Tab-separated table of C-alpha atoms and ligand atoms in Angstrom:
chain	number	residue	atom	x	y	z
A	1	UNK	CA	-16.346	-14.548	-46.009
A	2	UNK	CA	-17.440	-12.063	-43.675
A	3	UNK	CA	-17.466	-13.270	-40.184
A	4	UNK	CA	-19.116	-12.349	-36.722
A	5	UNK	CA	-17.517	-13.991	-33.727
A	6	UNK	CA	-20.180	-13.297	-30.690
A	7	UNK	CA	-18.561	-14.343	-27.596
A	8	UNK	CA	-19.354	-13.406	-23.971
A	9	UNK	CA	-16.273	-11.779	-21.882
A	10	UNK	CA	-15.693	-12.030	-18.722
A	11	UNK	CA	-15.906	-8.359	-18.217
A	12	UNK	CA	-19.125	-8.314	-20.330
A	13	UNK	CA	-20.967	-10.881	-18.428
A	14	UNK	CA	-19.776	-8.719	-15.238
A	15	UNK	CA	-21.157	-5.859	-17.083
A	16	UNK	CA	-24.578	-7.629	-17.264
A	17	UNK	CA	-24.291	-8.734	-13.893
A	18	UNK	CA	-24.086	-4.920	-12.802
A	19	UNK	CA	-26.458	-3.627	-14.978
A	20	UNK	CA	-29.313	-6.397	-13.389
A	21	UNK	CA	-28.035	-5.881	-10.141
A	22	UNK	CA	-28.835	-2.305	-10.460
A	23	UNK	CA	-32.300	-2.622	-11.833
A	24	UNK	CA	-33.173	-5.336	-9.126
A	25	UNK	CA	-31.070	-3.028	-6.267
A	26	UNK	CA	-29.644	-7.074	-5.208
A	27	UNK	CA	-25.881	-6.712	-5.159
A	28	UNK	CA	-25.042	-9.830	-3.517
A	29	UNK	CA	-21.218	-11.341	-2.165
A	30	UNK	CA	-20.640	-13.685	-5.807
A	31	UNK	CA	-19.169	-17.395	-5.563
A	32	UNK	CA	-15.528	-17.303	-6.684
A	33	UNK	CA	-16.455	-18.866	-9.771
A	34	UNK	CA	-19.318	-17.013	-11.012
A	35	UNK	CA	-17.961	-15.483	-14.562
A	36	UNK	CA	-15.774	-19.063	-14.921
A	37	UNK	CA	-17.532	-19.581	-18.153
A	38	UNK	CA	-17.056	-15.660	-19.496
A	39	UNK	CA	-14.265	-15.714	-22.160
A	40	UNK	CA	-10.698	-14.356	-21.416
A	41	UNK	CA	-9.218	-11.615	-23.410
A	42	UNK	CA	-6.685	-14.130	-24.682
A	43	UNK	CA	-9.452	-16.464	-26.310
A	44	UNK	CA	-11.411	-13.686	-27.938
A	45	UNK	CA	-8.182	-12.024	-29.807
A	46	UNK	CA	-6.759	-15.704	-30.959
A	47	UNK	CA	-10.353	-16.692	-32.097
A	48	UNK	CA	-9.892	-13.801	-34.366
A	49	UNK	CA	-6.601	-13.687	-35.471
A	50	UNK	CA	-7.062	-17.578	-36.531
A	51	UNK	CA	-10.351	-16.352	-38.817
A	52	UNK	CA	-8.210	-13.947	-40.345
A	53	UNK	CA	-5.514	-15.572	-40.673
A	54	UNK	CA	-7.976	-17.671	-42.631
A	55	UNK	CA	-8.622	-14.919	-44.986
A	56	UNK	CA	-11.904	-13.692	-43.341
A	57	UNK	CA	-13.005	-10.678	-43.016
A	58	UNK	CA	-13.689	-10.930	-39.076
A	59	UNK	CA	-15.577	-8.295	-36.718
A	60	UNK	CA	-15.953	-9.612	-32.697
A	61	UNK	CA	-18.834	-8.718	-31.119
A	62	UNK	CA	-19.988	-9.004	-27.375
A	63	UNK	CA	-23.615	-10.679	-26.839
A	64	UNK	CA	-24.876	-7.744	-25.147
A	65	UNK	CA	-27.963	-5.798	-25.156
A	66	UNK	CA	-26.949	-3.917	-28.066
A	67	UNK	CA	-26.008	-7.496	-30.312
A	68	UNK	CA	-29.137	-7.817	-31.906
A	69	UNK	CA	-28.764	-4.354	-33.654
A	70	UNK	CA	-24.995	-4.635	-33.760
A	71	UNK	CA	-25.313	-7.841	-35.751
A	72	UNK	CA	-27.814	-6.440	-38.115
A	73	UNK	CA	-25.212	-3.946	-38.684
A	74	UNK	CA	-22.578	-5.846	-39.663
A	75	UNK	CA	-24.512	-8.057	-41.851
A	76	UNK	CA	-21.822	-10.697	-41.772
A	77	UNK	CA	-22.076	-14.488	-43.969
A	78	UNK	CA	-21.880	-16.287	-40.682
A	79	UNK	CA	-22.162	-16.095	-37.459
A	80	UNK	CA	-18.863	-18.103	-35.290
A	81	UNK	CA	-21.207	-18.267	-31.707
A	82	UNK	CA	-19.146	-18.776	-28.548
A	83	UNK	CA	-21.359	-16.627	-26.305
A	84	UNK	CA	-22.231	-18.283	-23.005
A	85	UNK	CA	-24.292	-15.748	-21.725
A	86	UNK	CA	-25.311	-15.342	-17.915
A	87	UNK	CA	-28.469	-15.959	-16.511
A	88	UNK	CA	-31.028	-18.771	-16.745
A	89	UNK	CA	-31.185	-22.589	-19.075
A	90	UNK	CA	-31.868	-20.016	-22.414
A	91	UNK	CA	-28.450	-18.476	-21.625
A	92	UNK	CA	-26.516	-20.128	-24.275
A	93	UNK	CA	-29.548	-19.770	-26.624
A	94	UNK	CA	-29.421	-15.972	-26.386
A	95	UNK	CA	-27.171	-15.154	-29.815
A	96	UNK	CA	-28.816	-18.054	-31.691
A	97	UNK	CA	-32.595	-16.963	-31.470
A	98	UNK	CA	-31.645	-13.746	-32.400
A	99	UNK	CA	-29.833	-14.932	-35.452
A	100	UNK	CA	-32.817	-17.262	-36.043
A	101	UNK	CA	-35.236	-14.172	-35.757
A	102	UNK	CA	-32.612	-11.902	-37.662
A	103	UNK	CA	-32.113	-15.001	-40.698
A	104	UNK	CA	-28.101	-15.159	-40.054
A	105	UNK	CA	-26.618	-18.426	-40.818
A	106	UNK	CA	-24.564	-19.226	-37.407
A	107	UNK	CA	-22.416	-22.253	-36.424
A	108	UNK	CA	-23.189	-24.565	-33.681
A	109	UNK	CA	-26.538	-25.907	-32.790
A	110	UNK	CA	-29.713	-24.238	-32.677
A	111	UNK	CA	-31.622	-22.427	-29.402
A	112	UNK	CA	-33.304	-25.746	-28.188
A	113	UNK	CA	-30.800	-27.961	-28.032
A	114	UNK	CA	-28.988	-25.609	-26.305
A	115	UNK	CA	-31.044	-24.592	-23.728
A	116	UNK	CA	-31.848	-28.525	-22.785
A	117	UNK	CA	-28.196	-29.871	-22.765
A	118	UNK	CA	-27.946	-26.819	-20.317
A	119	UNK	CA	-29.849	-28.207	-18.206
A	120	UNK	CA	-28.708	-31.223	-17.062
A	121	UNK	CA	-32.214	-33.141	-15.943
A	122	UNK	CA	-34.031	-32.394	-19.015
A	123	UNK	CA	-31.090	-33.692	-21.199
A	124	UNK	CA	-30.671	-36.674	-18.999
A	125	UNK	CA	-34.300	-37.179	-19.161
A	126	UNK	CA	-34.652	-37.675	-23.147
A	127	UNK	CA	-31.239	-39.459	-23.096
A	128	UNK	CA	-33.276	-42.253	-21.011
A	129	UNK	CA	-36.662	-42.083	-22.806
A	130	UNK	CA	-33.774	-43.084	-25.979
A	131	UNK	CA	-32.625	-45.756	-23.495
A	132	UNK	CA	-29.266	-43.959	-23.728
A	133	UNK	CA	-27.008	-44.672	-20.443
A	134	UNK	CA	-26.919	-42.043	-17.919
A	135	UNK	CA	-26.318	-42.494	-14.220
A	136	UNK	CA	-29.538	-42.262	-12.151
A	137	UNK	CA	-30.481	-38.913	-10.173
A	138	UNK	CA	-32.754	-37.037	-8.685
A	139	UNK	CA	-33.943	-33.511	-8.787
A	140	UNK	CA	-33.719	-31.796	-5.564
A	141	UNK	CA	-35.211	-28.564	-4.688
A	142	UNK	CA	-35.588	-28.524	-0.873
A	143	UNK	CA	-32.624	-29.952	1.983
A	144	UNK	CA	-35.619	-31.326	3.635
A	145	UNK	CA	-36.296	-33.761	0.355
A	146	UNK	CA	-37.317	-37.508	1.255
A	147	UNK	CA	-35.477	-38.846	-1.335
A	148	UNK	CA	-32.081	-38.550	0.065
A	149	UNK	CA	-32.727	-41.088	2.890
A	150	UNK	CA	-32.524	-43.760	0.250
A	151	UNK	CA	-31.172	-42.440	-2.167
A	152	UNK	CA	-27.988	-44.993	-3.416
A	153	UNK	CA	-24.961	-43.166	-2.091
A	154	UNK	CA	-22.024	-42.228	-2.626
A	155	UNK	CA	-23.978	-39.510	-5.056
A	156	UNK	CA	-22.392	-35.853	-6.957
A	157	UNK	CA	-24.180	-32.875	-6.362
A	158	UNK	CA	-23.940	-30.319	-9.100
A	159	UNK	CA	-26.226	-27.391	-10.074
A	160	UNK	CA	-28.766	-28.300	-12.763
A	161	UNK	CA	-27.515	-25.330	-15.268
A	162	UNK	CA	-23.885	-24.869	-14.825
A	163	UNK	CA	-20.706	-25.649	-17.120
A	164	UNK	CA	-16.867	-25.443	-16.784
A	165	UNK	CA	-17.127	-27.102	-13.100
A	166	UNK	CA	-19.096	-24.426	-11.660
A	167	UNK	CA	-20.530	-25.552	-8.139
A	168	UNK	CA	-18.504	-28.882	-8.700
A	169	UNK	CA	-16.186	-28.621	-5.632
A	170	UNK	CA	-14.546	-31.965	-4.038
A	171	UNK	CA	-17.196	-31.792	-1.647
A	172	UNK	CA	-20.183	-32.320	-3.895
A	173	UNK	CA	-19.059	-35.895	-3.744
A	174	UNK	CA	-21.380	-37.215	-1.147
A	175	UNK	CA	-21.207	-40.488	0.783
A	176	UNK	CA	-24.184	-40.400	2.863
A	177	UNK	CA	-27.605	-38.648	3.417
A	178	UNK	CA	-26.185	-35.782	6.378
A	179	UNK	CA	-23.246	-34.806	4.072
A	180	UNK	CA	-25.501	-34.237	0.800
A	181	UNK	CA	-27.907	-32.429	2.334
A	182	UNK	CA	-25.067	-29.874	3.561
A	183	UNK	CA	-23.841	-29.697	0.290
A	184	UNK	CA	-27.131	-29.283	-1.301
A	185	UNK	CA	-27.824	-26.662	1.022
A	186	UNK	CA	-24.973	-24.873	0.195
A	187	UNK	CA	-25.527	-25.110	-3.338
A	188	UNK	CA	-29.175	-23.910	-3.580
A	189	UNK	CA	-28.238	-20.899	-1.617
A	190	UNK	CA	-24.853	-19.940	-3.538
A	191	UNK	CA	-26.210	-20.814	-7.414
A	192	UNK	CA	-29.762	-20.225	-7.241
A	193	UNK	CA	-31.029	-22.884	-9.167
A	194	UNK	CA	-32.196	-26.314	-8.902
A	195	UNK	CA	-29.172	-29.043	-7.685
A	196	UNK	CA	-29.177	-32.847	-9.146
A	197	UNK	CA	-28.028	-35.711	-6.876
A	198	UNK	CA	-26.789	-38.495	-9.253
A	199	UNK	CA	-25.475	-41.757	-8.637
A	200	UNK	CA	-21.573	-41.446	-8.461
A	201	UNK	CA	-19.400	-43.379	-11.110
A	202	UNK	CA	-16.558	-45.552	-9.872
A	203	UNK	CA	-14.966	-46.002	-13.291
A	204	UNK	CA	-12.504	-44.023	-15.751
A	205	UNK	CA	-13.949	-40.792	-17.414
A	206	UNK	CA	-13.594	-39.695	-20.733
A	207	UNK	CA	-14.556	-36.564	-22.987
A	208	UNK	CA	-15.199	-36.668	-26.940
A	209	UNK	CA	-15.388	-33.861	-29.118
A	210	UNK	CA	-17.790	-34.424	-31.908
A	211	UNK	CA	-17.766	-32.547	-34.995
A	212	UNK	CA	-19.993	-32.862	-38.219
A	213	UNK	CA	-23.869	-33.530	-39.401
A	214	UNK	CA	-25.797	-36.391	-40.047
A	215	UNK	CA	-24.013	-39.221	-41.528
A	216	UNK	CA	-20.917	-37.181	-41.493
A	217	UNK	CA	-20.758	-36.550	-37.888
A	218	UNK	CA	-17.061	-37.635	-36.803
A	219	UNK	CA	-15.719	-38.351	-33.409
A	220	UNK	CA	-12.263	-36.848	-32.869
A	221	UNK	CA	-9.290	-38.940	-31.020
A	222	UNK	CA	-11.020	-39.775	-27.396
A	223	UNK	CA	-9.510	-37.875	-24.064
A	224	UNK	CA	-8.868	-40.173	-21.604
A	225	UNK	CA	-9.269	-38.624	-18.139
A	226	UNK	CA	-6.555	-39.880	-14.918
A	227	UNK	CA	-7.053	-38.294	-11.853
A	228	UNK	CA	-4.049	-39.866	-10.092
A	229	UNK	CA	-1.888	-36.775	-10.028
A	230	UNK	CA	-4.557	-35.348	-8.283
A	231	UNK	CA	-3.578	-34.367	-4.033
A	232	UNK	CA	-3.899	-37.267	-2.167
A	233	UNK	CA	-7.244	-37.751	-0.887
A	234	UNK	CA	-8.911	-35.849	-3.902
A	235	UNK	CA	-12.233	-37.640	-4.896
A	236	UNK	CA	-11.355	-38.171	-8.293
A	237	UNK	CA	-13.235	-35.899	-10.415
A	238	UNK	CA	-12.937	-32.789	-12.477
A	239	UNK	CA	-13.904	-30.951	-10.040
A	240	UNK	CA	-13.825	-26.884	-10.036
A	241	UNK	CA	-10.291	-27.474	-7.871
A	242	UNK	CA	-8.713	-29.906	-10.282
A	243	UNK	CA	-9.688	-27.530	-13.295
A	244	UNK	CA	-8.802	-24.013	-11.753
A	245	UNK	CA	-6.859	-24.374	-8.935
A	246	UNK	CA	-4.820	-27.718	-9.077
A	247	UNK	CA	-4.376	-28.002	-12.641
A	248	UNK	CA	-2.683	-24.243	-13.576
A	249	UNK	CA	-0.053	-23.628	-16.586
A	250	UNK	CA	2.596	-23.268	-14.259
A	251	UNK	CA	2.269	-26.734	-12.699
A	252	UNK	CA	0.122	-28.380	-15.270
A	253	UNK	CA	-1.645	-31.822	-14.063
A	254	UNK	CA	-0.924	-34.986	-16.130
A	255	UNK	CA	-4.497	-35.401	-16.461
A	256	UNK	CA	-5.437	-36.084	-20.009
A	257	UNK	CA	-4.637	-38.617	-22.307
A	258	UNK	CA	-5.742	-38.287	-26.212
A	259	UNK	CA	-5.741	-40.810	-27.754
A	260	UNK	CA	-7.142	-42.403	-24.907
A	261	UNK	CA	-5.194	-45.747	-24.402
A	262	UNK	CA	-8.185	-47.847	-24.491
A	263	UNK	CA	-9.262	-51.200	-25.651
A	264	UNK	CA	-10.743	-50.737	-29.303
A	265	UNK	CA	-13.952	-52.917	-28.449
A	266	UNK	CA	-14.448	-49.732	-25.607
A	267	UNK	CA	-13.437	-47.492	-27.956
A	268	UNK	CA	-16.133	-48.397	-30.793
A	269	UNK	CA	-18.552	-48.435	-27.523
A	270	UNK	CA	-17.966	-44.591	-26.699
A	271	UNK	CA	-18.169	-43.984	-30.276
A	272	UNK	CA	-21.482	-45.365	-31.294
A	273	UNK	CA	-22.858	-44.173	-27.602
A	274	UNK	CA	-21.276	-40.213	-28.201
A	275	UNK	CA	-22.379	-40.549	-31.732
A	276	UNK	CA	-26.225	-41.292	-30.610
A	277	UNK	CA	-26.545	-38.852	-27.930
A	278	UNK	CA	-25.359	-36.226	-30.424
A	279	UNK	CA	-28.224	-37.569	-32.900
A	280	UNK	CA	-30.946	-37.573	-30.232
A	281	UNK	CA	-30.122	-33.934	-28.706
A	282	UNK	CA	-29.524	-32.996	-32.184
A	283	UNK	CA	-26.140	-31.400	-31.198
A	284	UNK	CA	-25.387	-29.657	-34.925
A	285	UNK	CA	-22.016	-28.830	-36.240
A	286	UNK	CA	-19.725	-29.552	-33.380
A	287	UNK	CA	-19.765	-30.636	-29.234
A	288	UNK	CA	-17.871	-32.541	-26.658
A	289	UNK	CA	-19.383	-34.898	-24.645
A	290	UNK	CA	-18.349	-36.194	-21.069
A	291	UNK	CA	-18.714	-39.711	-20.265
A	292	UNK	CA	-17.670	-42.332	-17.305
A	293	UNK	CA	-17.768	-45.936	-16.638
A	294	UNK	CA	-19.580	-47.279	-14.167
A	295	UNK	CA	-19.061	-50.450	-11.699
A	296	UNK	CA	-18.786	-52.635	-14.503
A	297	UNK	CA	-16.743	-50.425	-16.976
A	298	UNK	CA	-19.862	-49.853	-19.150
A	299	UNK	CA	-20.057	-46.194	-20.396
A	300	UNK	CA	-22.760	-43.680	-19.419
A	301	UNK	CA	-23.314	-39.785	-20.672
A	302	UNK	CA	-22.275	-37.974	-17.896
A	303	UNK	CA	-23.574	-34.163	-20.190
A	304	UNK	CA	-23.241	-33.163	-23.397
A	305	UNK	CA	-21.658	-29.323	-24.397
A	306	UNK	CA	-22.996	-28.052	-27.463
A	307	UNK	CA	-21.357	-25.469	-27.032
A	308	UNK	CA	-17.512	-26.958	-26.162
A	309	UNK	CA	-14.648	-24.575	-24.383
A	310	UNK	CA	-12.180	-23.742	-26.797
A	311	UNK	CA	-9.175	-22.262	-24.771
A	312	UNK	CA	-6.025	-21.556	-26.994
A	313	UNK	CA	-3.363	-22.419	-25.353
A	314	UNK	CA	-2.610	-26.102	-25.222
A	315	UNK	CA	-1.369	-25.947	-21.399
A	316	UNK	CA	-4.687	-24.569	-20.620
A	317	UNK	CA	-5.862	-28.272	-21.353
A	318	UNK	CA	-9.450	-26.745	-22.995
A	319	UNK	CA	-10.237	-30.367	-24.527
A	320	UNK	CA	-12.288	-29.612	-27.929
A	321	UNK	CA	-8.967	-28.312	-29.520
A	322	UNK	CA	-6.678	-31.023	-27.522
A	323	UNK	CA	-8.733	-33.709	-29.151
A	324	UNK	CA	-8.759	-31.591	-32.621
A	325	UNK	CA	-4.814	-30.777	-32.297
A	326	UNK	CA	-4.312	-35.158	-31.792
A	327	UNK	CA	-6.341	-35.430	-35.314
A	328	UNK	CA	-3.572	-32.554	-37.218
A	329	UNK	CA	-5.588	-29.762	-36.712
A	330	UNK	CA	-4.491	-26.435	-35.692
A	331	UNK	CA	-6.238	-23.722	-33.644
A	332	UNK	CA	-7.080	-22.060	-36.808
A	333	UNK	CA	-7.835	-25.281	-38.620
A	334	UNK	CA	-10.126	-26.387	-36.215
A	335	UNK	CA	-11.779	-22.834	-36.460
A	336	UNK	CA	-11.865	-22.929	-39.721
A	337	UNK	CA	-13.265	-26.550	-39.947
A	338	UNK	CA	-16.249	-25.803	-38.021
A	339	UNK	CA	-17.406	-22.629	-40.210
A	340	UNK	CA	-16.634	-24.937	-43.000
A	341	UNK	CA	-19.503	-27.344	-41.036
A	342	UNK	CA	-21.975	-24.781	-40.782
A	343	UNK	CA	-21.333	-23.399	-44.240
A	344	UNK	CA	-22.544	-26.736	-45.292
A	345	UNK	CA	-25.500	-27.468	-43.340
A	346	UNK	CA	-26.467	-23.843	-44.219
A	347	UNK	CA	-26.102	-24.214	-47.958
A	348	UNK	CA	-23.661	-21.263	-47.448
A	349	UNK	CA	-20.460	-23.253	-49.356
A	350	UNK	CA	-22.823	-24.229	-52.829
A	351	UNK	CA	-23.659	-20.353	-53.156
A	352	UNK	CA	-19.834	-19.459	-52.631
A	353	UNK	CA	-20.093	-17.498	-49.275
A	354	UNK	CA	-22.465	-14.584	-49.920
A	355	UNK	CA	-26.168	-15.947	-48.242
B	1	LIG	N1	-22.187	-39.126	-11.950
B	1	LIG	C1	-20.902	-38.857	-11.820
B	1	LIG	N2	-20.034	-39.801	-11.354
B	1	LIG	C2	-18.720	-39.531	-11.188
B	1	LIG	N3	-18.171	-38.331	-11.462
B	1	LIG	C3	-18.979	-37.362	-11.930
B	1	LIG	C4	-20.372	-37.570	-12.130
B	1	LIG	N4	-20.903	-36.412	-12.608
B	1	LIG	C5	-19.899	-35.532	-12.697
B	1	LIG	N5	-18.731	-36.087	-12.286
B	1	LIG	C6	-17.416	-35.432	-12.216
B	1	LIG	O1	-17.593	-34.041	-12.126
B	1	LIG	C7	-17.027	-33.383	-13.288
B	1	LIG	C8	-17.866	-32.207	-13.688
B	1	LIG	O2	-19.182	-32.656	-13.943
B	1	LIG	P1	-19.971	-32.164	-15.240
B	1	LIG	O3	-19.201	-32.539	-16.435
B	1	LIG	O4	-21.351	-32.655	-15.130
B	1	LIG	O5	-19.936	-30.590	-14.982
B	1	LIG	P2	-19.725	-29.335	-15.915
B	1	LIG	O6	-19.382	-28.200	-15.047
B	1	LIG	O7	-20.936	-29.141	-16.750
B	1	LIG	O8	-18.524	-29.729	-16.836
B	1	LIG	P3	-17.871	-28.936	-18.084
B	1	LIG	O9	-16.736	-28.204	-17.521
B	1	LIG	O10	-17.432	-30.115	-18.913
B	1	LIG	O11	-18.912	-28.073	-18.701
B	1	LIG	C9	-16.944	-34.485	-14.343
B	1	LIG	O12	-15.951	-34.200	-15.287
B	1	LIG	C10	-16.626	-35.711	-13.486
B	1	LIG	O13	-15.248	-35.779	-13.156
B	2	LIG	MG1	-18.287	-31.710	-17.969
């Protein structure tokens, strides 16, 4: 098969960053973690030595301006999307649309679904209309908002549109009114975007990597999350700290468990609840989903990736390929697996590869 892999760098996504900042003349002072979600050199080149090593014919390409016209070119069978893209909910949408618009077959799910399980009200909101649990939380625009005086603390404070902890520092854990509406200050002014406030879950965290469509949607071996190695006083989350700065390959953090050692009535309970968020969202092909107990060890969808991290290297602790490497996958068979998924739900495996 001939196979695209559009990804977004690091340096492209600094690239774009330039090239707006220009236009708009706004260079601004950027938040330490501002291209956290860009991929690294590393993960690009593995990502394509595992599709060749699958016997694709593989070509990487960076979802730039030029893409659209780049992916025309190649003309490939599939399209393997891992682009995050930069700016705005329709970020992660960007490569998908244009596929849509271009008629490529690409893997993962399709420009809605990822622009709402970016942002993290509007998925939240249809989990609930589903009666899907989801802690409570408000949308907060303004420090001078009403709603914190009585709002139920302790509370997180996270931007509305970010992934890989970006904007979730130790101190978005808020335990009364004064301290959130520092931290939400702080926030609106660094990320530029709409911040939730959202009731804060006592209990243990998990994340589950979903792969598969319709009936044959599958969860992989759940990741139990432990925060007890964290320093002492952390606030026992997965904060932007624990992921970036605590938990680094040279003095990794026994944080994850997979399989999580969990009771199996729990177990089937994460199951059936990851399995109907995915169904609702319509998450297609693959995802990971985060999810927490509350107060009385009940599980609630914390957010849903459609679009899951997929670091290489096993110390990096990237959880989609943890959970796949626990069911006897590889890297590449995990890469592999998910074309495999698409080719499927595309119709691309009955006509032998060629669309
Ligand atoms: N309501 C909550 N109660 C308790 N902890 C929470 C809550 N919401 C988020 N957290 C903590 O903050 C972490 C990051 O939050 P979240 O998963 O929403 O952010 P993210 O940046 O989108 O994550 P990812 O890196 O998975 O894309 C969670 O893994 C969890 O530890
Ligand atoms: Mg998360």
């Amino acid at each position: 098969m001939k196979l695209v892999v559009t990804y977004s760098s690091k340096d492209g996504l600094r690239r774009e960053y330039e090239r707006r900042a220009c236009r708009y003349g706004s260079v601004v002072e950027l938040p330490a973690d501002y291209f956290a979600e860009g991929d690294s050199p590393e993960t690009i080149q593995t990502v394509l030595g595992a599709f060749s090593s699958k016997g694709h014919e593989v070509i990487g390409l960076e979802a730039d301006e030029r893409v659209g016209q780049n992916l025309l070119e190649a003309a490939p069978d599939m399209v393997f999307n891992i682009a995050e893209g930069l700016y705005g909910d329709s970020r992660e949408s960007y490569v998908p649309t244009i596929c849509e618009h271009l008629g490529l077959a690409y893997s993962g799910s399709d420009p809605l679904t990822l622009a709402l399980c970016l942002n993290k009200a509007r998925a939240k909101e249809i989990l609930s209309f589903h009666g899907i649990a989801t802690p409570r939380f408000y949308v907060i625009t303004s420090v001078e908002d009403d709603r914190l005086c009585d709002f139920p603390y302790p509370g997180i404070i996270k931007p509305i549109s970010e992934g890989s902890s970006k904007g979730i520092f130790e101190d978005s854990v808020v335990k009364q009114e004064a301290a959130a509406r520092v931290s939400i200050g702080k926030m609106l002014t660094t990320y530029d975007q709409a911040v939730i406030i959202e009731e804060f879950l006592p209990g243990q965290e998990f994340t589950v990597a979903v792969w598969g469509n319709g009936p044959e949607a599958e969860v992989l071996p759940i990741i139990g999350m432990n925060f007890d190695d964290l320093p002492p006083g952390a606030n026992g989350i997965y904060s932007y700290e624990a992921k970036w700065l605590w938990d680094v390959p040279e003095k990794p953090l026994q944080i994850f468990s997979c399989p999580a050692d969990i009771s199996e009535a729990l177990r089937q309970k994460i199951e059936m609840l990851v399995l109907r968020t995915c169904a609702v969202l319509q998450v297609r092909d693959w995802g990971r989903i985060d999810v927490r107990l509350d107060h009385a060890s009940q599980p609630h969808i914390l957010e849903v990736n459609p679009l899951p991290g997929i670091l290489p290297k096993p110390e990096d602790n990237s959880c989609f390929p943890k959970a796949a490497r626990t069911a006897g996958y590889s890297y590449a068979d995990m890469l592999e697996h998910v074309v495999q998924i698409a080719m499927k739900r595309t119709g691309l495996l009955e006509c032998g590869g060629r669309a």
